[in-house]
GROMACS .gro file of C-alpha atoms in nm:
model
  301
    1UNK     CA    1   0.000   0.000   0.000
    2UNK     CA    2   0.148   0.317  -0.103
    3UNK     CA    3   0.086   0.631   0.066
    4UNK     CA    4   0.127   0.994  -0.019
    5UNK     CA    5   0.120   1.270   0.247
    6UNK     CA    6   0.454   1.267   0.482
    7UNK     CA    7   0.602   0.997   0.309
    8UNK     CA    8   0.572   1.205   0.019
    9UNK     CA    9   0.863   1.376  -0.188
   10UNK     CA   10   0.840   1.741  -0.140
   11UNK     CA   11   0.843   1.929  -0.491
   12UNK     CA   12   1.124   2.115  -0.355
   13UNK     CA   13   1.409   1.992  -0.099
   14UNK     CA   14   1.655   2.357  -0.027
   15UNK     CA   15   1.869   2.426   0.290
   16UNK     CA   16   1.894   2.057   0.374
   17UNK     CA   17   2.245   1.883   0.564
   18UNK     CA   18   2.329   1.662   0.284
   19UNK     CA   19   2.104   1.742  -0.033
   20UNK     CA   20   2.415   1.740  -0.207
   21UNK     CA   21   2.531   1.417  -0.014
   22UNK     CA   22   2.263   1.189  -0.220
   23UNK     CA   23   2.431   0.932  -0.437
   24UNK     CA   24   2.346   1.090  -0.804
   25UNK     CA   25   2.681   1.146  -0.920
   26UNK     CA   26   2.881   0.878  -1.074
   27UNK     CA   27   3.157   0.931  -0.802
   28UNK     CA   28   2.956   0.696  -0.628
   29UNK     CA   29   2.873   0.444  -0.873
   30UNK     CA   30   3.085   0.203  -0.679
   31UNK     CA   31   3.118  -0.168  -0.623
   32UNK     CA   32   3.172  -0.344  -0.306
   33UNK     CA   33   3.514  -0.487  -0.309
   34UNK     CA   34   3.568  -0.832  -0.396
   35UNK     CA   35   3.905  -0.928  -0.315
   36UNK     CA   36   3.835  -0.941   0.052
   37UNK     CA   37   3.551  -0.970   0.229
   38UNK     CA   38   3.725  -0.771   0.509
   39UNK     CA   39   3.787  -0.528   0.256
   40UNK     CA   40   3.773  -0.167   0.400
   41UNK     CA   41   3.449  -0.012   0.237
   42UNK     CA   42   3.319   0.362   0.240
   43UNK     CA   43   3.002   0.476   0.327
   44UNK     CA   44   2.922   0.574  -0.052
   45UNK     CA   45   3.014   0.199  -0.104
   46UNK     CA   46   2.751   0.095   0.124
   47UNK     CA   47   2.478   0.345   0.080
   48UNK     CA   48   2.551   0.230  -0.305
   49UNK     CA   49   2.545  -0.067  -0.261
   50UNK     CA   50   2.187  -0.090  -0.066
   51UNK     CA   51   2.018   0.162  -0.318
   52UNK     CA   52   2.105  -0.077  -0.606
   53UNK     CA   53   1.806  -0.298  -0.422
   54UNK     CA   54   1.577  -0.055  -0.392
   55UNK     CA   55   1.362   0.008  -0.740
   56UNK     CA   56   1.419   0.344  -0.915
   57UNK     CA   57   1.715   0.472  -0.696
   58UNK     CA   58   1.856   0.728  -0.645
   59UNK     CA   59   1.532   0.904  -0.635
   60UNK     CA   60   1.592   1.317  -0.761
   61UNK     CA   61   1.385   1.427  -0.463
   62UNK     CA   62   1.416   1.224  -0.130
   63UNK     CA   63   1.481   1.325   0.243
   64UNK     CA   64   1.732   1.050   0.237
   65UNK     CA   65   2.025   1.222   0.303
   66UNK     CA   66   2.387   1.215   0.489
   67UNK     CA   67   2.300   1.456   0.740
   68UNK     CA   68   2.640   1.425   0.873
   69UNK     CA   69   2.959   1.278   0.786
   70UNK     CA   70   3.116   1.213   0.443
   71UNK     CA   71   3.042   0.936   0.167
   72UNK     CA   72   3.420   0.872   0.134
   73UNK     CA   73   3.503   0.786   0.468
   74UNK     CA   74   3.607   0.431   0.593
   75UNK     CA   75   3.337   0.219   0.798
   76UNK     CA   76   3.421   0.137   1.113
   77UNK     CA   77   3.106   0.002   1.231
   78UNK     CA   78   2.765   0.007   1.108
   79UNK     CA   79   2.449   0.111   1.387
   80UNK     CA   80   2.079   0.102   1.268
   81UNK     CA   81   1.812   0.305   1.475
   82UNK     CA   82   1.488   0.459   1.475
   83UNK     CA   83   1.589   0.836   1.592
   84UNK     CA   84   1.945   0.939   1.616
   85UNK     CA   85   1.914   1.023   1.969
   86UNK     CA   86   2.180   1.188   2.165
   87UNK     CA   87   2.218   0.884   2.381
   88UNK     CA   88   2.249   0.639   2.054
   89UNK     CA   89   2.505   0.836   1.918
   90UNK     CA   90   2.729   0.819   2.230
   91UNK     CA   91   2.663   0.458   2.249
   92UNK     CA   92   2.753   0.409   1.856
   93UNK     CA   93   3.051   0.596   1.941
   94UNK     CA   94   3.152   0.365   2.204
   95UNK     CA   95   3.061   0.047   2.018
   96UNK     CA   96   3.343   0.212   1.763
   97UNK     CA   97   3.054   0.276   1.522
   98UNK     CA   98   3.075   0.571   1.339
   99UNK     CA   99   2.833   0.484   1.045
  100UNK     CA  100   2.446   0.510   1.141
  101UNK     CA  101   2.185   0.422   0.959
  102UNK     CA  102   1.849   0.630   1.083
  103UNK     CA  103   1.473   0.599   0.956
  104UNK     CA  104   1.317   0.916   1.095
  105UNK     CA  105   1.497   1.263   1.128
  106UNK     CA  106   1.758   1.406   1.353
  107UNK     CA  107   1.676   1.759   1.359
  108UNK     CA  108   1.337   1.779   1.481
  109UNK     CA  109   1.180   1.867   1.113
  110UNK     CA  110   1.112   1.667   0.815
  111UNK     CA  111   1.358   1.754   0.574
  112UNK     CA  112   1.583   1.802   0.851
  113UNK     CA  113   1.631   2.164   0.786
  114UNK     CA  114   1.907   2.350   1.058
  115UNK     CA  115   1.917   2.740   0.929
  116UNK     CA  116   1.625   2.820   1.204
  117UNK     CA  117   1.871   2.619   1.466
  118UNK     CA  118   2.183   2.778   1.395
  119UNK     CA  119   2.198   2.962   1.707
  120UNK     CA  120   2.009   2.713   1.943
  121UNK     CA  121   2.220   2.489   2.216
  122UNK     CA  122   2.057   2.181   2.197
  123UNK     CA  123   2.135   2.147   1.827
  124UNK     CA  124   2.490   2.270   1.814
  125UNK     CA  125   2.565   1.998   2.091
  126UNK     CA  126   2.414   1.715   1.900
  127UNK     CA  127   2.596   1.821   1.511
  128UNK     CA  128   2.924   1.851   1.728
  129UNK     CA  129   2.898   1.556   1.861
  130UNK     CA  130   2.861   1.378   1.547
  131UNK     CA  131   3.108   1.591   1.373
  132UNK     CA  132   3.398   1.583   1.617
  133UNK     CA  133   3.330   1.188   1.626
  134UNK     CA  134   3.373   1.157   1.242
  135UNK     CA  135   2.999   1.021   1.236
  136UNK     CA  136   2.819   0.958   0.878
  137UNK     CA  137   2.475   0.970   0.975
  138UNK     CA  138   2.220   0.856   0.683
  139UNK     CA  139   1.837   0.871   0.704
  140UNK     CA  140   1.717   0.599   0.560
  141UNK     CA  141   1.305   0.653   0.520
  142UNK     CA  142   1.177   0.689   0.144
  143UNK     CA  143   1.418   0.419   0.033
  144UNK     CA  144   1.325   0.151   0.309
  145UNK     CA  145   0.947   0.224   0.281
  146UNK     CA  146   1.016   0.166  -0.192
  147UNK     CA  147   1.240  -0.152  -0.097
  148UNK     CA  148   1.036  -0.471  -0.211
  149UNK     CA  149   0.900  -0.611  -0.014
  150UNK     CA  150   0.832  -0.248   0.213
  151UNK     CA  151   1.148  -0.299   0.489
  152UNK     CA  152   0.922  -0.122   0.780
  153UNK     CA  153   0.657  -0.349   0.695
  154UNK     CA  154   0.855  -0.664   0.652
  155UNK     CA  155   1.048  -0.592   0.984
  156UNK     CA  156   0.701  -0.520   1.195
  157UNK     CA  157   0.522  -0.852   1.091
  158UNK     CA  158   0.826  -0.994   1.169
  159UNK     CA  159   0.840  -0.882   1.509
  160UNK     CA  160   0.462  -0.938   1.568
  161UNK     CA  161   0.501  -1.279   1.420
  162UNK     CA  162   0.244  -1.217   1.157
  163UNK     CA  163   0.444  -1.265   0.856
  164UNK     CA  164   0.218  -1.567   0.737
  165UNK     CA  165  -0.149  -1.443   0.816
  166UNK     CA  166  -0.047  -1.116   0.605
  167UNK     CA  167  -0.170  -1.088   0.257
  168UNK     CA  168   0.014  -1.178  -0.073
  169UNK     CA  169  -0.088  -0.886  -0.249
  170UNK     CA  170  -0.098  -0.630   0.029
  171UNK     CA  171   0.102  -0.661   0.334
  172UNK     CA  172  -0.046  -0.442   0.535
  173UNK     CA  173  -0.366  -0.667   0.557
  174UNK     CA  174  -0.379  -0.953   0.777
  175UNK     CA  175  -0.618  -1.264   0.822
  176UNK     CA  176  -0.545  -1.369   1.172
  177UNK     CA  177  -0.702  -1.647   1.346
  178UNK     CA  178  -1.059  -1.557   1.505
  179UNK     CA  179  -0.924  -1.366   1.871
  180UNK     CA  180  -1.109  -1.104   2.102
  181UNK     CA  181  -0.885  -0.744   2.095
  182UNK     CA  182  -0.781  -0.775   2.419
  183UNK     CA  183  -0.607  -1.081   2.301
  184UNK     CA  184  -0.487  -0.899   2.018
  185UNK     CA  185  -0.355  -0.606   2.220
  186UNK     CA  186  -0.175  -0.838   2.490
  187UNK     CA  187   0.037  -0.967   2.220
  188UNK     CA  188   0.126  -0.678   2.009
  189UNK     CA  189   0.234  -0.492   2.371
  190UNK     CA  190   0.460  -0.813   2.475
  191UNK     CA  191   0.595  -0.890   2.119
  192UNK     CA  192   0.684  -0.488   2.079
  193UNK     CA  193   0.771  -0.419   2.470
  194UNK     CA  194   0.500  -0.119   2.493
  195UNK     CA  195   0.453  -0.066   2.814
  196UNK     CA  196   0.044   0.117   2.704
  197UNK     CA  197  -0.167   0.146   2.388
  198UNK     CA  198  -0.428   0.402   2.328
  199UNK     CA  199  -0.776   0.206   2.149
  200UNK     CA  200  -1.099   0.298   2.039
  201UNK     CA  201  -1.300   0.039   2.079
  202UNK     CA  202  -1.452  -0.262   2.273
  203UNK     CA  203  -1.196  -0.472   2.417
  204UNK     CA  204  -1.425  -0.810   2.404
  205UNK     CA  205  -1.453  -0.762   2.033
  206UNK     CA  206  -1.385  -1.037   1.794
  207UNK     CA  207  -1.113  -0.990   1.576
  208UNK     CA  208  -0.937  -1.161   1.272
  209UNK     CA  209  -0.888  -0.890   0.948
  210UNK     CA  210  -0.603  -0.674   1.122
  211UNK     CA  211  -0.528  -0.343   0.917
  212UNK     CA  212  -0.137  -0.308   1.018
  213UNK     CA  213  -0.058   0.053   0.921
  214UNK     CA  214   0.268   0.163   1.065
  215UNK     CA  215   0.444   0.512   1.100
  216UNK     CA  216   0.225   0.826   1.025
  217UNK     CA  217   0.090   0.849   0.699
  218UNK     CA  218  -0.181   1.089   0.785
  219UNK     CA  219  -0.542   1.070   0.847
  220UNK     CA  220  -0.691   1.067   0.520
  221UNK     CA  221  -0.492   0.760   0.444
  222UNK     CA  222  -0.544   0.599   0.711
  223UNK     CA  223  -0.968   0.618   0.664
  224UNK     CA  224  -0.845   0.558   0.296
  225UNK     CA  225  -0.705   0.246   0.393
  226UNK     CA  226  -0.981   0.164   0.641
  227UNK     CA  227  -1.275   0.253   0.355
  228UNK     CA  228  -1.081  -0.016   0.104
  229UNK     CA  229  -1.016  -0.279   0.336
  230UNK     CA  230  -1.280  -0.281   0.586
  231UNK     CA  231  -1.132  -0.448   0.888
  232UNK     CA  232  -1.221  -0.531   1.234
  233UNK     CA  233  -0.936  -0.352   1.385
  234UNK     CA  234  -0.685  -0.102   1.272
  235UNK     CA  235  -0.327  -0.122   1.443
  236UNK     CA  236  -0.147   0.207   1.375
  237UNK     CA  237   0.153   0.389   1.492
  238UNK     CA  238   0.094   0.783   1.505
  239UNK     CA  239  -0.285   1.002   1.472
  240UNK     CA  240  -0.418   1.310   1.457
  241UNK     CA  241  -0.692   1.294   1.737
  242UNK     CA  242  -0.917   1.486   1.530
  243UNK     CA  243  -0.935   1.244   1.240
  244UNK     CA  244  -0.874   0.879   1.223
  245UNK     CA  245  -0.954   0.816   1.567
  246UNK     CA  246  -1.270   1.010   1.542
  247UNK     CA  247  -1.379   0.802   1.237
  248UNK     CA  248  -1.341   0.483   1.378
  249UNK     CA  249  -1.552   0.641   1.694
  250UNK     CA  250  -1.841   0.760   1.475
  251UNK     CA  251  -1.828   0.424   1.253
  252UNK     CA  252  -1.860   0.236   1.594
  253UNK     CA  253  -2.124   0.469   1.691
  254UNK     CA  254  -2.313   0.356   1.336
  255UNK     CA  255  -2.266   0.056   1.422
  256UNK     CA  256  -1.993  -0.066   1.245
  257UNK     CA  257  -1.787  -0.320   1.439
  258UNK     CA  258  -1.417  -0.151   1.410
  259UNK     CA  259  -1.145  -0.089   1.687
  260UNK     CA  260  -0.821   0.106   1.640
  261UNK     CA  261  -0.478   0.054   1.838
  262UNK     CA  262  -0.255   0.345   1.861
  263UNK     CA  263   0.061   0.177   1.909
  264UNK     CA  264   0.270   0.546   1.891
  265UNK     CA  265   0.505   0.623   1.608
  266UNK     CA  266   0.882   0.477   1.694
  267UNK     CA  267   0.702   0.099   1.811
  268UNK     CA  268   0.523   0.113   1.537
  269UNK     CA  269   0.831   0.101   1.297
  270UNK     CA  270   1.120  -0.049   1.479
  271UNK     CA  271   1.112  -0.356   1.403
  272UNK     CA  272   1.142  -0.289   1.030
  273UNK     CA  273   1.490  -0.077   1.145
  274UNK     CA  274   1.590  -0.435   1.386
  275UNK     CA  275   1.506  -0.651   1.033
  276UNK     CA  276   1.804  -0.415   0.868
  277UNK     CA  277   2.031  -0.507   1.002
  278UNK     CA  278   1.972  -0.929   0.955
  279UNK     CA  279   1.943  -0.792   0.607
  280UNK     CA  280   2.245  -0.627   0.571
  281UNK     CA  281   2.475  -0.804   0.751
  282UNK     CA  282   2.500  -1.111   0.473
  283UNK     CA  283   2.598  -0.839   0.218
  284UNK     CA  284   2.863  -0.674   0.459
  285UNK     CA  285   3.031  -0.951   0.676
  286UNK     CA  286   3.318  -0.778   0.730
  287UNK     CA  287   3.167  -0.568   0.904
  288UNK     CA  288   2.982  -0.516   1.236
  289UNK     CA  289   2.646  -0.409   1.195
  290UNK     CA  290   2.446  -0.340   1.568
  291UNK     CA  291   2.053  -0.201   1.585
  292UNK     CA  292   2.048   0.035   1.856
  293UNK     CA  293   1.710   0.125   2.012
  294UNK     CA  294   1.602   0.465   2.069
  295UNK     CA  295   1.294   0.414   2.295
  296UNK     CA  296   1.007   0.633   2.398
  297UNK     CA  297   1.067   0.980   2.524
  298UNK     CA  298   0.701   0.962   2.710
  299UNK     CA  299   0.661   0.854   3.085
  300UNK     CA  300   0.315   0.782   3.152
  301UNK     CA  301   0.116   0.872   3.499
   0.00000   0.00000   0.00000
């Protein structure tokens, strides 16, 4: 299922770290070595090297970007991660990592834009960090999300252990044995380690077509999705509380039998960021390749 919205490439990507870092030029147009296969490599080798699997790459307009870092420097190490917090950049750094592989952004905006940050402490702390440590830092979200199959979506069912109840033709649609959503819920929270969901819906409710619908690709796609597929519960990572979970509430109050897990954004996709690196590390073996997890910033009382 493809969606538009967030995950979609802006008409116009200016001011970025690293526009001019994407692998277009033939610079990069690089082969792994193959005399070794503890052959030093470069980070243009490797980023190379995994867009050659991903259909129609290098895309002209993509967030996917070294936001730090240089394409021709040596691997050392290889970390994959959800957010490049400050905390999994020291412990990259003392793992001897200085390669990391990130699916959402590290400068609290989209396109990862720093001009309006230039002067703020929080941000200067964090790039120097990652510049006086030599780190190449990579986000690595439109590419993952075009692999074949999707590697956020491959990843999740994985870690839900749902790969064979999903559907041949669309992966984010799942047949599950007949279960009751509190069922449903107790297992999604132990396989992912979330400590609380948020639901709409009756917890007694008999489940089996599961809508799996990670990350946030907005509200209208989300209904979208829900309209085409018509399942008995939605799992989901990231709302607007003024529009999916509002839909689901009036379709319930219609009478429609629907529930909707909010399962928030980073446990939503993590899994797909853990499956990277079982993916990668066959093509690299020479190199150690570690998945790093960010966690949730929220306490809850």
């Amino acid at each position: 299922m493809k969606f538009s919205g967030r995950r979609e490439f802006l008409a116009t990507v200016t001011k970025v770290i690293g526009t001019s870092m994407v692998l277009t030029s033939p610079t990069f147009s690089l082969s792994l070595p193959t005399n070794s296969l503890n052959a030093p490599v470069t980070v243009g080798q490797v980023m190379d090297m995994i867009l050659k699997t991903i259909p129609n790459a290098p895309f002209p307009k993509t967030v996917d970007t070294l936001k730090s870092g240089k394409a021709s420097q040596q691997v050392t190490g290889i970390v994959s991660t959800m957010f490049a917090t400050t905390e999994v950049i020291e412990k990259a750094i003392a793992a001897g990592a200085n390669f990391i592989i990130v699916h959402e952004p590290t400068f609290y905006n989209h396109l990862d834009e720093t001009e309006w940050l230039a002067n703020d402490p929080v941000f200067q702390k964090k790039y120097e960090l990652l510049e006086k440590n030599n780190i190449a830092l990579w986000r690595f979200h439109d590419y993952w999300h075009s692999h074949r199959p999707d590697g956020i979506q491959k990843g999740m069912l994985s870690a839900l252990g749902w790969e064979k109840y999903a559907d041949a033709n669309d992966q984010h649609m799942l047949t599950l044995p007949s279960t009751t959503l509190a069922q449903l819920v107790s297992h999604a929270k132990a396989r992912l380690d979330i400590k609380q969901v948020r639901i709409v819906g009756d917890m007694k409710q008999s489940c089996q077509r599961v809508l799996l619908l990670p990350g946030a690709p907005g509200g209208r796609n989300q209904i979208m999705a829900i309209q085409k597929a018509r399942p008995d519960v939605v799992f989901c990572g990231e709302i607007s509380e003024w529009e999916t979970p509002e839909y689901v509430r009036d379709a319930r109050q219609q009478g429609q039998k629907i529930s909707l897990v909010v399962l928030g954004h980073i446990a939503s996709e993590a899994g797909g960021m853990e499956w990277l690196v079982s993916w990668l590390k066959p093509q690299l073996p020479g190199i150690k390749i570690s998945y790093i997890p960010s966690g949730n910033p929220f306490i809850y009382e």
